[in-house]
Coordinates of C-alpha atoms in Angstrom, one line a residue:
M10 CA -73.0 -4.8 -10.2
S11 CA -75.1 -5.5 -13.0
A12 CA -73.9 -8.4 -13.6
T13 CA -74.6 -9.8 -9.8
L14 CA -78.8 -8.8 -11.0
G15 CA -78.1 -10.7 -14.6
A16 CA -77.0 -13.9 -11.8
T17 CA -79.9 -13.3 -9.5
L18 CA -82.5 -12.3 -12.6
A19 CA -80.6 -15.8 -14.2
F20 CA -80.9 -18.3 -10.9
F21 CA -85.0 -16.8 -10.5
M22 CA -85.4 -17.5 -14.4
V23 CA -83.9 -21.3 -13.8
I24 CA -85.9 -22.1 -10.5
F25 CA -89.8 -20.6 -12.4
N26 CA -88.8 -22.7 -14.9
F27 CA -88.1 -25.9 -13.1
V28 CA -91.3 -25.4 -10.6
L29 CA -93.8 -24.9 -14.1
E30 CA -92.5 -27.8 -15.7
L31 CA -92.4 -29.7 -12.7
G32 CA -96.1 -28.7 -12.0
G33 CA -96.8 -29.6 -15.8
A34 CA -95.0 -33.3 -15.7
I35 CA -97.0 -33.6 -12.1
I36 CA -100.4 -32.6 -12.6
L37 CA -100.1 -34.9 -16.6
L38 CA -98.7 -37.9 -13.9
L39 CA -101.8 -36.9 -12.1
F40 CA -104.1 -37.3 -15.0
A41 CA -102.3 -40.2 -16.3
V42 CA -103.1 -42.2 -12.6
R43 CA -106.2 -41.2 -12.3
M44 CA -106.9 -42.1 -16.2
V45 CA -106.0 -45.7 -15.5
R46 CA -108.2 -45.6 -12.5
T47 CA -111.5 -44.8 -13.8
G48 CA -110.5 -47.2 -17.1
I49 CA -110.2 -50.7 -14.9
M50 CA -113.0 -49.3 -12.5
R51 CA -115.3 -49.0 -15.3
A52 CA -113.7 -52.4 -17.2
Y53 CA -113.9 -54.5 -14.0
G54 CA -115.4 -52.4 -11.3
A55 CA -118.0 -55.0 -10.8
S56 CA -116.0 -57.7 -10.5
F57 CA -113.6 -56.2 -7.9
R58 CA -116.9 -56.5 -6.0
R59 CA -117.5 -60.2 -6.2
I60 CA -113.3 -61.3 -5.9
M61 CA -113.6 -59.3 -3.0
T62 CA -116.6 -60.6 -1.3
A63 CA -115.3 -64.3 -1.9
S64 CA -112.6 -64.5 0.3
Q65 CA -112.8 -66.4 2.8
A66 CA -109.6 -66.5 4.5
R67 CA -106.6 -63.8 5.4
L68 CA -104.1 -65.0 3.2
R69 CA -106.5 -65.0 -0.1
A70 CA -107.5 -62.0 1.2
T71 CA -104.2 -60.3 1.4
I72 CA -103.2 -61.5 -2.0
V73 CA -106.3 -60.1 -3.6
G74 CA -106.1 -56.8 -2.3
V75 CA -102.3 -57.2 -3.8
M76 CA -103.7 -57.9 -7.3
L77 CA -106.7 -55.2 -6.5
A78 CA -103.7 -52.1 -6.1
V79 CA -101.6 -53.2 -8.8
I80 CA -104.8 -53.3 -12.0
M81 CA -106.8 -49.9 -9.9
Q82 CA -102.9 -48.1 -9.4
S83 CA -103.9 -46.8 -5.9
S84 CA -104.0 -48.4 -2.6
V85 CA -106.6 -45.8 -1.7
A86 CA -109.0 -47.2 -3.3
V87 CA -108.8 -51.0 -2.6
A88 CA -109.2 -49.2 1.1
M89 CA -112.0 -47.2 -0.1
L90 CA -113.9 -50.1 -1.6
V91 CA -113.3 -52.6 1.4
A92 CA -114.1 -49.9 4.1
G93 CA -117.9 -49.9 2.4
F94 CA -117.9 -53.9 2.1
V95 CA -117.7 -54.3 6.1
S96 CA -120.1 -51.3 6.4
A97 CA -123.4 -53.4 4.6
G98 CA -121.7 -56.3 6.5
A99 CA -120.3 -58.0 3.4
L100 CA -116.7 -58.2 4.1
S101 CA -115.8 -59.0 8.4
F102 CA -113.0 -56.8 9.9
Q103 CA -110.0 -59.0 9.7
L104 CA -110.9 -59.8 6.1
G105 CA -110.9 -55.9 5.4
L106 CA -107.9 -55.2 6.9
S107 CA -105.8 -57.8 5.7
A108 CA -107.0 -56.8 1.8
V109 CA -106.0 -53.0 2.4
L110 CA -102.2 -54.1 4.1
G111 CA -102.1 -56.3 0.2
A112 CA -103.2 -53.3 -1.4
E113 CA -100.3 -51.0 0.1
L114 CA -97.5 -53.2 -0.9
G115 CA -99.5 -53.7 -4.4
S116 CA -99.2 -49.8 -4.9
A117 CA -95.3 -50.1 -3.7
L118 CA -94.9 -52.9 -6.6
I119 CA -96.7 -50.7 -9.5
I120 CA -94.5 -48.4 -8.3
Q121 CA -91.3 -50.2 -8.7
F122 CA -92.5 -51.3 -12.6
L123 CA -93.4 -47.8 -13.6
S124 CA -89.7 -46.5 -12.4
M125 CA -88.0 -49.3 -14.2
D126 CA -86.4 -48.6 -17.8
I127 CA -89.2 -48.5 -19.7
G128 CA -89.5 -45.8 -21.9
W129 CA -90.2 -47.5 -25.1
L130 CA -93.5 -49.5 -24.2
A131 CA -95.0 -45.7 -24.0
S132 CA -94.9 -45.6 -28.0
V133 CA -96.5 -48.8 -28.3
L134 CA -98.7 -48.1 -24.8
L135 CA -100.5 -45.1 -27.1
V136 CA -100.5 -46.4 -30.6
A137 CA -102.4 -49.7 -29.0
G138 CA -104.4 -47.4 -26.3
G139 CA -105.7 -44.4 -29.4
I140 CA -106.8 -47.5 -31.6
L141 CA -108.8 -49.8 -29.0
F142 CA -110.0 -46.0 -27.7
L143 CA -110.7 -44.3 -30.9
R144 CA -112.2 -47.2 -32.7
D145 CA -114.6 -49.0 -29.7
H146 CA -117.6 -46.6 -29.1
S147 CA -118.3 -49.1 -26.1
G148 CA -117.7 -51.6 -24.1
R149 CA -114.8 -53.3 -21.9
L150 CA -112.3 -52.9 -24.9
K151 CA -112.2 -48.6 -24.9
Q152 CA -111.7 -48.6 -21.2
I153 CA -108.5 -51.5 -21.7
G154 CA -107.5 -48.4 -24.2
R155 CA -107.8 -45.8 -21.4
V156 CA -105.9 -47.9 -19.5
C157 CA -103.1 -47.9 -22.4
L158 CA -103.4 -44.4 -22.3
G159 CA -103.1 -43.5 -19.1
V160 CA -100.1 -45.6 -18.4
A161 CA -97.9 -44.0 -21.2
L162 CA -99.4 -40.8 -20.6
I163 CA -97.5 -41.8 -17.0
M164 CA -94.1 -42.9 -18.9
I165 CA -93.6 -39.8 -20.3
A166 CA -94.9 -37.1 -17.0
L167 CA -91.6 -39.0 -15.7
E168 CA -89.3 -38.4 -18.4
F169 CA -91.2 -34.5 -18.2
I170 CA -89.7 -34.5 -14.3
R171 CA -86.7 -36.1 -15.5
H172 CA -86.6 -33.5 -18.3
A173 CA -87.3 -30.5 -16.0
A174 CA -84.4 -31.2 -12.9
L175 CA -81.3 -31.6 -15.5
P176 CA -81.6 -26.9 -15.5
I177 CA -81.0 -26.8 -11.6
H178 CA -77.7 -29.3 -11.3
D179 CA -75.0 -26.9 -12.2
N180 CA -77.4 -24.1 -9.9
A181 CA -75.7 -22.7 -6.8
F182 CA -78.7 -23.0 -4.7
V183 CA -79.2 -27.3 -5.2
P184 CA -76.2 -27.6 -2.2
Q185 CA -78.2 -26.4 0.0
I186 CA -81.8 -27.7 -0.7
Y187 CA -79.4 -31.2 -0.3
V188 CA -77.9 -30.0 2.7
F189 CA -81.4 -29.0 5.0
L190 CA -83.3 -32.2 3.5
E191 CA -80.9 -34.8 3.9
H192 CA -79.9 -33.4 7.7
D193 CA -83.7 -31.8 8.6
F194 CA -85.3 -35.5 7.6
L195 CA -88.2 -34.2 10.1
T196 CA -88.9 -31.4 7.7
A197 CA -88.9 -34.2 4.2
F198 CA -90.7 -36.4 6.3
I199 CA -94.3 -33.7 6.9
L200 CA -92.9 -32.8 3.1
G201 CA -93.6 -36.3 1.7
A202 CA -97.0 -36.6 3.9
V203 CA -98.7 -33.2 3.0
L204 CA -97.6 -34.1 -0.8
T205 CA -99.3 -37.0 -0.9
F206 CA -102.8 -36.1 1.0
L207 CA -102.9 -33.5 -1.8
M208 CA -102.2 -35.7 -4.6
H209 CA -104.5 -37.8 -2.9
S210 CA -102.1 -40.5 -4.5
S211 CA -98.6 -42.4 -2.8
V212 CA -98.3 -43.7 -6.9
A213 CA -97.9 -40.0 -8.2
S214 CA -96.2 -39.1 -4.9
V215 CA -93.5 -41.9 -5.1
L216 CA -92.6 -42.0 -8.6
L217 CA -92.3 -38.0 -8.3
F218 CA -89.4 -38.3 -5.4
A219 CA -88.2 -41.2 -7.1
T220 CA -87.2 -39.4 -10.9
L221 CA -86.2 -37.0 -8.5
V222 CA -83.8 -39.3 -6.7
M223 CA -82.5 -40.7 -9.7
T224 CA -82.1 -37.3 -11.6
G225 CA -79.5 -36.2 -8.9
T226 CA -82.2 -33.4 -7.8
L227 CA -82.2 -34.8 -3.9
P228 CA -80.2 -36.8 -2.0
L229 CA -81.3 -40.8 -1.3
M230 CA -81.4 -40.3 2.3
A231 CA -83.9 -37.1 1.6
G232 CA -85.2 -38.8 -0.7
I233 CA -85.9 -42.1 1.6
S234 CA -87.2 -39.4 4.4
L235 CA -90.1 -38.4 1.7
M236 CA -91.3 -41.6 0.9
L237 CA -91.8 -42.9 3.9
G238 CA -93.4 -39.2 4.6
A239 CA -95.5 -40.6 1.3
N240 CA -97.3 -43.7 3.3
L241 CA -98.3 -41.5 6.1
G242 CA -99.7 -39.2 3.9
S243 CA -101.5 -42.1 1.1
A244 CA -101.9 -43.9 5.2
L245 CA -104.0 -40.9 6.1
L246 CA -106.0 -40.6 2.9
P247 CA -108.5 -42.9 3.8
V248 CA -109.4 -41.6 7.2
W249 CA -110.6 -38.4 5.5
L250 CA -111.9 -39.2 2.7
S251 CA -114.4 -42.0 4.8
R252 CA -115.1 -39.1 7.9
S253 CA -119.1 -38.7 6.6
M254 CA -118.7 -42.9 6.7
Q255 CA -120.8 -45.1 9.2
P256 CA -118.0 -46.0 12.4
T257 CA -117.6 -49.3 11.3
A258 CA -116.5 -48.7 7.5
R259 CA -114.2 -46.3 9.2
H260 CA -112.5 -48.9 11.6
I261 CA -110.6 -50.2 8.7
P262 CA -108.8 -46.9 7.5
I263 CA -108.7 -45.8 11.2
V264 CA -106.8 -48.7 11.8
N265 CA -104.7 -49.1 9.2
A266 CA -103.6 -45.1 9.3
F267 CA -102.5 -46.4 13.2
L268 CA -100.5 -49.0 11.7
K269 CA -98.7 -47.8 8.6
G270 CA -98.7 -44.2 10.2
G271 CA -96.8 -45.5 13.4
A272 CA -94.0 -47.7 11.5
A273 CA -92.8 -45.2 9.1
I274 CA -93.6 -42.6 11.9
I275 CA -90.2 -45.1 13.9
M276 CA -88.6 -46.1 10.6
V277 CA -87.4 -42.4 9.5
I278 CA -86.1 -41.9 12.7
I279 CA -84.2 -45.4 13.0
V280 CA -83.4 -45.2 9.1
N281 CA -81.5 -41.4 9.8
Q282 CA -79.6 -42.9 13.0
F283 CA -78.3 -46.0 11.7
P284 CA -77.0 -47.0 9.1
I285 CA -79.7 -49.3 6.9
I286 CA -80.4 -48.0 3.7
K287 CA -76.3 -49.5 3.2
A288 CA -77.0 -53.2 4.2
L289 CA -79.0 -52.4 0.8
P290 CA -78.4 -53.6 -2.5
D291 CA -77.1 -51.3 -4.7
F292 CA -78.9 -50.6 -8.0
G293 CA -78.8 -46.9 -7.6
A294 CA -80.2 -44.4 -5.5
G295 CA -83.2 -43.9 -7.1
Q296 CA -84.0 -47.5 -7.4
T297 CA -83.1 -47.9 -3.6
M298 CA -85.6 -45.9 -2.0
I299 CA -87.9 -47.8 -4.0
L300 CA -86.7 -50.9 -2.8
G301 CA -87.0 -49.5 0.4
H302 CA -90.6 -48.7 -0.2
V303 CA -91.6 -52.0 -1.4
L304 CA -89.6 -53.9 2.1
F305 CA -91.2 -50.6 4.1
N306 CA -94.9 -52.4 2.6
L307 CA -93.5 -55.7 2.5
S308 CA -93.0 -55.3 6.2
L309 CA -96.7 -53.8 7.2
L310 CA -98.3 -57.8 6.2
V311 CA -96.8 -59.0 9.6
F312 CA -99.4 -57.4 11.2
V313 CA -102.0 -59.7 8.6
P314 CA -102.6 -63.0 11.4
F315 CA -103.2 -60.2 14.2
S316 CA -105.9 -59.3 12.2
G317 CA -108.9 -60.5 14.4
V318 CA -107.2 -58.6 17.3
L319 CA -107.4 -55.4 16.4
G320 CA -111.2 -56.1 15.4
R321 CA -111.3 -56.2 18.5
W322 CA -109.4 -53.5 20.3
I323 CA -110.5 -50.8 17.9
E324 CA -114.5 -52.2 18.9
R325 CA -113.8 -51.9 22.5
L326 CA -112.6 -48.2 21.4
S327 CA -115.9 -47.1 19.7
P328 CA -117.9 -48.8 22.5
K329 CA -121.7 -49.0 19.8
Q330 CA -124.0 -46.0 21.2
A331 CA -127.5 -47.3 22.7
N332 CA -129.9 -46.1 20.2
D333 CA -132.4 -47.9 18.6
L334 CA -131.9 -45.9 15.2
D335 CA -128.1 -47.4 15.8
D336 CA -129.4 -51.3 14.0
I337 CA -131.0 -49.4 11.4
P338 CA -129.0 -47.5 8.4
P339 CA -129.4 -44.5 7.7
H340 CA -130.1 -45.4 3.9
H341 CA -133.4 -47.5 5.1
R342 CA -135.5 -44.6 6.4
S343 CA -137.6 -42.3 4.3
V344 CA -136.0 -38.9 3.6
L345 CA -138.6 -37.4 2.2
D346 CA -140.0 -33.8 3.7
A347 CA -142.7 -33.3 4.7
D348 CA -141.9 -30.0 5.1
A349 CA -141.0 -28.8 1.9
R350 CA -143.9 -31.1 -0.4
N351 CA -145.1 -27.0 -1.4
D352 CA -142.0 -25.8 -1.9
P353 CA -141.5 -27.5 -6.4
E354 CA -137.9 -27.5 -6.0
L355 CA -137.2 -28.9 -2.6
A356 CA -139.9 -31.3 -3.2
I357 CA -138.1 -33.0 -6.3
I358 CA -134.6 -33.2 -4.9
G359 CA -136.1 -34.8 -2.1
I360 CA -137.9 -37.1 -4.0
R361 CA -134.5 -37.2 -6.6
R362 CA -132.7 -38.2 -2.7
E363 CA -135.2 -41.0 -1.7
I364 CA -135.0 -42.5 -5.5
Q365 CA -131.4 -42.4 -4.6
R366 CA -132.2 -44.4 -0.8
M367 CA -134.3 -47.3 -3.5
L368 CA -131.6 -47.6 -5.4
T369 CA -129.1 -48.1 -2.7
I370 CA -131.4 -50.7 -1.6
L371 CA -132.0 -52.7 -4.3
E372 CA -128.1 -52.6 -5.1
E373 CA -127.9 -55.0 -1.8
M374 CA -130.7 -57.0 -2.6
F375 CA -128.9 -57.5 -6.0
L376 CA -125.6 -58.3 -5.3
P377 CA -125.8 -61.4 -3.2
V378 CA -128.4 -62.5 -6.1
M379 CA -125.5 -64.7 -7.7
G380 CA -124.4 -66.1 -4.7
L381 CA -127.4 -67.3 -4.2
L382 CA -127.9 -69.0 -7.2
E383 CA -124.5 -70.7 -6.2
N384 CA -124.9 -71.8 -2.8
F385 CA -128.4 -71.2 -1.8
D386 CA -128.7 -69.7 2.2
K387 CA -132.2 -69.0 3.6
K388 CA -131.7 -66.8 5.9
L389 CA -129.9 -64.5 3.9
M390 CA -132.9 -64.8 0.6
K391 CA -135.4 -64.1 3.9
R392 CA -133.5 -60.7 4.6
I393 CA -133.3 -59.4 0.6
V394 CA -137.3 -60.3 1.1
E395 CA -137.5 -57.6 3.8
K396 CA -135.7 -55.1 2.0
D397 CA -137.7 -55.5 -0.8
V398 CA -140.7 -54.4 1.7
L399 CA -138.7 -51.1 2.0
V400 CA -138.5 -50.5 -1.9
N401 CA -142.1 -51.0 -2.2
E402 CA -142.9 -48.4 1.5
A403 CA -140.8 -46.0 -0.3
L404 CA -142.4 -45.6 -3.2
D405 CA -146.2 -45.6 -1.6
G406 CA -144.0 -42.8 0.0
I407 CA -143.1 -40.5 -3.1
R408 CA -146.9 -41.2 -4.7
Y409 CA -148.1 -39.8 -1.4
Y410 CA -146.0 -36.9 -1.4
I411 CA -147.2 -36.5 -4.9
T412 CA -150.6 -36.3 -4.1
D413 CA -150.2 -34.5 -1.4
R414 CA -149.2 -31.2 -1.7
S415 CA -150.8 -28.7 -2.5
A416 CA -153.4 -27.8 -5.5
E417 CA -151.0 -25.1 -6.5
T418 CA -150.0 -25.5 -10.3
L419 CA -146.8 -26.3 -11.3
P420 CA -144.6 -25.0 -14.0
P421 CA -145.0 -27.3 -17.0
E422 CA -141.6 -28.9 -17.0
K423 CA -141.9 -29.5 -13.0
E424 CA -144.4 -31.6 -14.0
E425 CA -142.8 -33.2 -16.6
D426 CA -140.3 -33.6 -13.7
L427 CA -142.5 -35.5 -11.3
R428 CA -144.1 -38.5 -13.8
H429 CA -140.6 -38.6 -15.1
L430 CA -138.8 -39.2 -11.2
L431 CA -142.7 -41.3 -10.1
E432 CA -142.4 -43.5 -13.5
F433 CA -138.5 -44.3 -12.5
A434 CA -139.8 -45.0 -9.0
I435 CA -142.4 -47.5 -10.7
A436 CA -139.7 -49.4 -12.3
L437 CA -136.9 -49.8 -9.5
E438 CA -139.8 -50.8 -7.4
S439 CA -140.9 -53.6 -10.2
A440 CA -137.3 -54.5 -10.9
G441 CA -137.4 -55.3 -6.9
D442 CA -140.0 -57.6 -7.9
V443 CA -137.6 -59.8 -10.0
I444 CA -135.1 -60.2 -7.0
S445 CA -138.0 -61.5 -5.0
G446 CA -140.7 -62.3 -7.5
K447 CA -137.9 -64.0 -9.9
L448 CA -134.5 -64.6 -9.4
L449 CA -134.4 -65.8 -5.7
K450 CA -137.2 -68.4 -6.7
L451 CA -134.7 -69.3 -8.9
A452 CA -132.6 -69.9 -6.7
A453 CA -134.4 -71.8 -4.6
A454 CA -135.7 -74.3 -6.9
R455 CA -132.2 -74.8 -8.5
A456 CA -131.0 -75.2 -4.1
K457 CA -134.2 -78.3 -3.6
S458 CA -132.8 -80.0 -7.6
D459 CA -129.5 -80.1 -6.6
I460 CA -129.1 -78.6 -10.2
R461 CA -125.5 -77.3 -10.8
F462 CA -124.6 -74.9 -13.7
S463 CA -121.9 -75.4 -16.1
V464 CA -118.8 -73.7 -15.9
D465 CA -118.9 -71.6 -19.1
G466 CA -122.6 -71.0 -18.2
L467 CA -122.1 -69.8 -14.3
A468 CA -119.4 -67.8 -16.1
E469 CA -122.0 -66.2 -18.2
L470 CA -124.8 -65.5 -15.4
R471 CA -121.3 -64.2 -13.2
A472 CA -120.8 -61.4 -16.1
M473 CA -124.0 -60.6 -16.8
H474 CA -124.4 -59.7 -12.9
D475 CA -121.2 -57.7 -12.8
Q476 CA -122.5 -55.4 -15.9
I477 CA -125.4 -54.7 -14.0
V478 CA -124.1 -53.9 -11.0
A479 CA -121.6 -51.5 -12.9
N480 CA -124.8 -50.5 -14.6
M481 CA -126.8 -49.6 -11.1
T482 CA -123.9 -46.9 -10.4
L483 CA -124.0 -45.3 -13.6
A484 CA -128.1 -44.9 -13.0
N485 CA -127.8 -43.3 -9.6
N486 CA -124.7 -40.9 -11.2
L487 CA -127.3 -40.8 -14.1
L488 CA -129.9 -40.3 -11.1
I489 CA -127.4 -37.1 -9.7
S490 CA -126.1 -36.0 -13.1
E491 CA -128.8 -35.7 -15.2
D492 CA -125.6 -36.1 -17.6
V493 CA -126.8 -36.3 -21.6
G494 CA -123.6 -38.4 -22.4
M495 CA -124.1 -39.9 -19.2
A496 CA -127.5 -41.4 -20.5
R497 CA -125.9 -42.0 -23.7
R498 CA -123.6 -44.6 -22.0
L499 CA -125.7 -46.5 -19.6
L500 CA -128.5 -47.1 -22.9
E501 CA -125.4 -48.1 -24.8
E502 CA -124.4 -50.4 -21.6
K503 CA -128.2 -51.6 -21.9
N504 CA -127.7 -52.8 -25.2
N505 CA -124.2 -53.9 -24.2
F506 CA -126.3 -56.4 -22.1
T507 CA -129.1 -58.0 -24.7
H508 CA -126.5 -58.3 -26.8
R509 CA -124.5 -60.3 -24.0
Q510 CA -127.8 -62.2 -22.6
R511 CA -128.4 -63.2 -26.7
K512 CA -124.9 -64.8 -26.8
S513 CA -125.1 -66.1 -23.5
R514 CA -128.3 -68.4 -25.2
K515 CA -127.1 -69.2 -27.8
N516 CA -124.0 -70.9 -26.6
H517 CA -126.1 -72.8 -24.0
L518 CA -127.8 -74.3 -26.6
A519 CA -124.8 -74.6 -28.4
R520 CA -123.8 -76.8 -25.1
L521 CA -127.3 -78.4 -25.0
A522 CA -126.5 -79.9 -28.7
K523 CA -123.2 -81.2 -27.7
G524 CA -125.0 -83.3 -25.1
L525 CA -123.4 -81.6 -21.9
T526 CA -125.5 -83.5 -18.8
E527 CA -124.8 -79.8 -16.9
S528 CA -125.8 -77.8 -19.6
L529 CA -129.5 -80.2 -19.9
E530 CA -129.8 -80.0 -16.4
S531 CA -129.8 -76.3 -15.9
S532 CA -131.2 -75.5 -19.0
D533 CA -134.0 -73.8 -18.1
L534 CA -132.6 -72.6 -14.8
H535 CA -129.9 -70.9 -16.6
L536 CA -132.3 -69.1 -20.2
E537 CA -134.6 -68.0 -17.1
T538 CA -132.0 -66.7 -15.4
G539 CA -130.8 -65.2 -18.3
L540 CA -134.0 -63.2 -18.7
A541 CA -134.8 -62.1 -15.4
F542 CA -130.9 -60.6 -15.2
K543 CA -132.6 -58.9 -19.0
E544 CA -135.7 -57.2 -17.2
F545 CA -133.9 -55.9 -13.8
N546 CA -131.6 -54.5 -16.3
S547 CA -134.0 -53.0 -18.2
H548 CA -135.4 -51.5 -15.5
I549 CA -132.3 -49.8 -13.8
A550 CA -131.8 -48.5 -17.5
S551 CA -134.7 -47.1 -17.8
I552 CA -133.9 -43.3 -15.9
A553 CA -131.9 -42.8 -19.4
Y554 CA -135.1 -42.6 -21.5
P555 CA -136.4 -38.8 -20.3
T556 CA -132.8 -37.1 -20.2
L557 CA -132.4 -38.4 -24.2
S558 CA -136.0 -37.2 -24.9
G559 CA -135.3 -33.8 -23.7
Q560 CA -132.6 -33.2 -25.9
G561 CA -134.4 -34.9 -28.7
Q562 CA -131.6 -38.1 -29.4
L563 CA -134.2 -41.0 -29.3
L564 CA -135.6 -42.3 -32.3
E565 CA -139.3 -42.7 -32.1
S566 CA -139.1 -46.4 -33.8
R567 CA -137.0 -48.8 -34.0
L568 CA -138.8 -49.9 -36.9
V569 CA -137.6 -49.3 -41.5
Q570 CA -139.7 -46.3 -42.3
L571 CA -140.8 -48.2 -45.8
K572 CA -141.7 -46.4 -48.6
S573 CA -145.0 -45.4 -49.6
F574 CA -145.9 -46.0 -53.3

């Protein structure tokens, strides 16, 4: 009796240790995947917008989607990025769907890379990433270090999963799991979908399933069913995450879920009823499963030529409602609540939301500026000027909202908050004037005179534009969080931008000294554009000063204090 009890306790201890170690490895895996994604987005996120919106052909959009998914290690992140572009009118449905289908393949390819026997690379990446992350206090090198550390942690997490699976191989309970999952493929399929949805990462879930198959903890057919379920789960994720977005933004996630999810359901039935897997080359159970994952996502590209038809189909299924307000984006309407103006807390929250709306409109105005400087479009310029009117009206509304409240005396800290918010709103209105009053005029002058930037000069202006877009996102987050660390980072990025603009000016003057014709013709245009970018960026970064000043983290002067004798 005691022997039986002891065996039972030993069995439960093995299972408990397995679940505990596996749970820890999964958390590390999820953290590492997110770490890689964060580092890449901070280093290159602004460039992704330009790369994606520059796609004009379905094949190119598909290739861009593959590339972005490999870099970001997430097809879901690419799907959400594309949904936003389609909603804003910066990308057509057919190009957006092509990019998302390409992203599904890119996500599968990164799983193939991470599953390879390259454990030795983890130590190299830890050393290199640690040095870059710790030595560089800001800028792109720090984020590259973050990416290296994240990839190393992914490899370590996979090794933890292998180690956790070893003790249960000889357990009598394992064969029962084998038989159950291998014969009940529907349960395995649903389990794969649910786990992927909960983990919010198909990369992490498929790597987990592949590792368990490689160690013999799961049979190959169960792994195939889990993998196909993971494809369904990853297809449903963007649908869920985009649930609060505009209907046009949800079209691509819905169509992608219909295509990928439907294909996964059909495929899980076929592979479990017919010996298709046996036709694949024998690279081992784990690699066979991953190869099946890559081939499945590769097969989805067959829908790329039909993206236009699918776009018309989804538009017919979700017709536009007959409502005059439908043609006006929600963020183009004021969010100030007249009934809340006499409540200090609610009033400040309302003003923050209105300023956030101003930032969103400014971002819409600024994003196409680089495109206008390269290829002038009079209609686009007119739309940008019209949006500047919205920014001006928002500032007037905030001024009226603040002055029209009751004469009741507010606590000093509330009065100070209102003053800082009004100052930032004024700065944003000035930033809009920089776009409409300077940058658009420079773009029109370039087109009229048919001036061409030099290759290097254009690349420098693009880099400055991308950094400002990233800083606008950072300023938006700071407006909501008032986080001191984020405020410091925004000012660091402002200083980095100043150095970049000065370096660009020096490089331009050096090109002039060499007698380059394009640099000579575009000299004034290049220098004035750089200065306008710098002025615009300074207005955006001004949100950081009140937060840092309140924490005593600003110097009163940058002048060197001279000793008095």
